[in-house]
Amino acid sequence: MDTQMNDKMQSDVFVDALFEEEPPVFQAEQFKIFGLSSLLYAVVYTVCMFQNSNGITMPVWIAATIIYTCTMMKKLSVTTCGHLRKGSGFYITVMLLIGVSTVFTDASYMVLLNYIGFF
């Protein structure tokens, strides 16, 4: 009976901590980091990809995606010691090469395969 009661108390503490509101100052600080970065990325995406899904700005968009993703991972402390995992450099290079190959082809099948490879 005591074990059930302790489990219930622990789960209540977890739920309370889950729904605990953060102070407004902390939320404003988080918005400066994540909200403004996301807004900047959205502007870059719009400029690069608006009615131009396989144009010359595709590598620029891919580079912006890589920078945005790495920055967010660093801010969220997903990376270890601020460095990417082993093998990430290869993946980033392949993403950039796919972006360049998208610029140099007009075959819709190849562009589709490049998008699949990118994502």
Coordinates of C-alpha atoms in Angstrom, one line a residue:
M1 CA 0.0 0.0 0.0
D2 CA 2.8 2.4 0.8
T3 CA 4.5 1.7 -2.5
Q4 CA 1.3 2.6 -4.4
M5 CA 1.0 5.8 -2.3
N6 CA 4.7 6.7 -3.0
D7 CA 4.2 6.1 -6.8
K8 CA 1.1 8.3 -6.8
M9 CA 2.9 11.1 -5.0
Q10 CA 5.9 10.8 -7.4
S11 CA 3.6 10.9 -10.4
D12 CA 1.7 14.0 -9.0
V13 CA 5.1 15.8 -8.5
F14 CA 6.0 14.9 -12.2
V15 CA 2.7 16.2 -13.5
D16 CA 3.0 19.4 -11.5
A17 CA 6.6 20.0 -12.8
L18 CA 5.4 19.3 -16.3
F19 CA 2.7 21.9 -16.3
E20 CA 4.6 24.5 -14.2
E21 CA 4.8 27.8 -16.0
E22 CA 8.1 29.4 -16.8
P23 CA 8.7 33.0 -15.7
P24 CA 8.0 35.6 -18.4
V25 CA 11.6 36.8 -18.5
F26 CA 12.8 33.2 -19.3
Q27 CA 10.1 33.0 -22.1
A28 CA 11.3 36.3 -23.6
E29 CA 14.9 35.1 -23.5
Q30 CA 13.9 31.8 -25.3
F31 CA 11.9 33.7 -27.9
K32 CA 14.9 35.9 -28.7
I33 CA 16.9 32.7 -29.4
F34 CA 14.4 30.4 -31.1
G35 CA 11.7 32.7 -32.4
L36 CA 14.0 35.2 -34.1
S37 CA 16.2 32.5 -35.5
S38 CA 13.1 30.7 -36.9
L39 CA 11.8 34.0 -38.4
L40 CA 15.2 34.6 -40.1
Y41 CA 15.2 31.0 -41.5
A42 CA 11.7 31.5 -42.8
V43 CA 12.7 34.7 -44.6
V44 CA 15.7 32.9 -46.2
Y45 CA 13.5 30.0 -47.2
T46 CA 11.0 32.3 -48.8
V47 CA 13.6 34.3 -50.7
C48 CA 15.4 31.2 -51.9
M49 CA 12.4 28.9 -52.7
F50 CA 9.5 31.1 -53.8
Q51 CA 8.6 29.9 -57.3
N52 CA 12.1 28.6 -57.7
S53 CA 12.2 25.2 -56.1
N54 CA 15.2 23.9 -58.1
G55 CA 17.0 27.2 -59.0
I56 CA 20.4 28.6 -58.2
T57 CA 19.5 29.5 -54.6
M58 CA 18.9 25.8 -53.7
P59 CA 22.5 25.4 -52.3
V60 CA 22.0 28.7 -50.3
W61 CA 18.8 27.3 -48.8
I62 CA 20.5 24.0 -47.9
A63 CA 23.5 25.9 -46.3
A64 CA 21.0 28.0 -44.3
T65 CA 19.2 24.8 -43.2
I66 CA 22.4 23.3 -42.0
I67 CA 23.4 26.4 -40.1
Y68 CA 19.9 26.7 -38.6
T69 CA 19.8 23.1 -37.5
C70 CA 23.3 23.2 -36.0
T71 CA 22.6 26.4 -34.1
M72 CA 19.3 25.0 -32.7
M73 CA 21.0 21.8 -31.7
K74 CA 23.7 23.7 -29.9
K75 CA 21.2 25.9 -28.1
L76 CA 19.1 22.9 -27.0
S77 CA 22.3 21.1 -25.9
V78 CA 21.7 18.2 -28.2
T79 CA 25.3 18.1 -29.3
T80 CA 28.0 16.9 -27.1
C81 CA 30.5 19.6 -26.0
G82 CA 29.2 21.9 -28.8
H83 CA 30.5 19.5 -31.5
L84 CA 28.5 17.5 -34.0
R85 CA 28.6 13.7 -34.0
K86 CA 31.2 11.8 -36.0
G87 CA 30.1 11.4 -39.6
S88 CA 28.0 14.6 -39.6
G89 CA 30.6 16.3 -41.9
F90 CA 30.0 13.6 -44.5
Y91 CA 26.3 14.1 -44.3
I92 CA 26.6 17.9 -44.5
T93 CA 28.8 17.6 -47.6
V94 CA 26.4 15.2 -49.3
M95 CA 23.5 17.6 -48.6
L96 CA 25.5 20.5 -50.2
L97 CA 26.4 18.3 -53.2
I98 CA 22.7 17.4 -53.7
G99 CA 21.8 21.0 -53.6
V100 CA 24.4 21.8 -56.3
S101 CA 23.3 18.8 -58.4
T102 CA 19.7 20.1 -58.2
V103 CA 20.8 23.3 -59.8
F104 CA 22.5 21.6 -62.8
T105 CA 19.6 19.3 -63.7
D106 CA 16.2 19.9 -65.3
A107 CA 14.9 16.3 -65.1
S108 CA 12.0 16.3 -62.7
Y109 CA 12.8 12.7 -61.7
M110 CA 16.3 13.7 -60.7
V111 CA 15.0 16.7 -58.8
L112 CA 12.6 14.5 -56.9
L113 CA 15.4 12.1 -56.0
N114 CA 17.5 15.0 -54.8
Y115 CA 14.7 16.2 -52.6
I116 CA 14.3 12.7 -51.2
G117 CA 18.1 12.5 -50.6
F118 CA 18.1 15.9 -48.9
F119 CA 15.3 15.1 -46.5

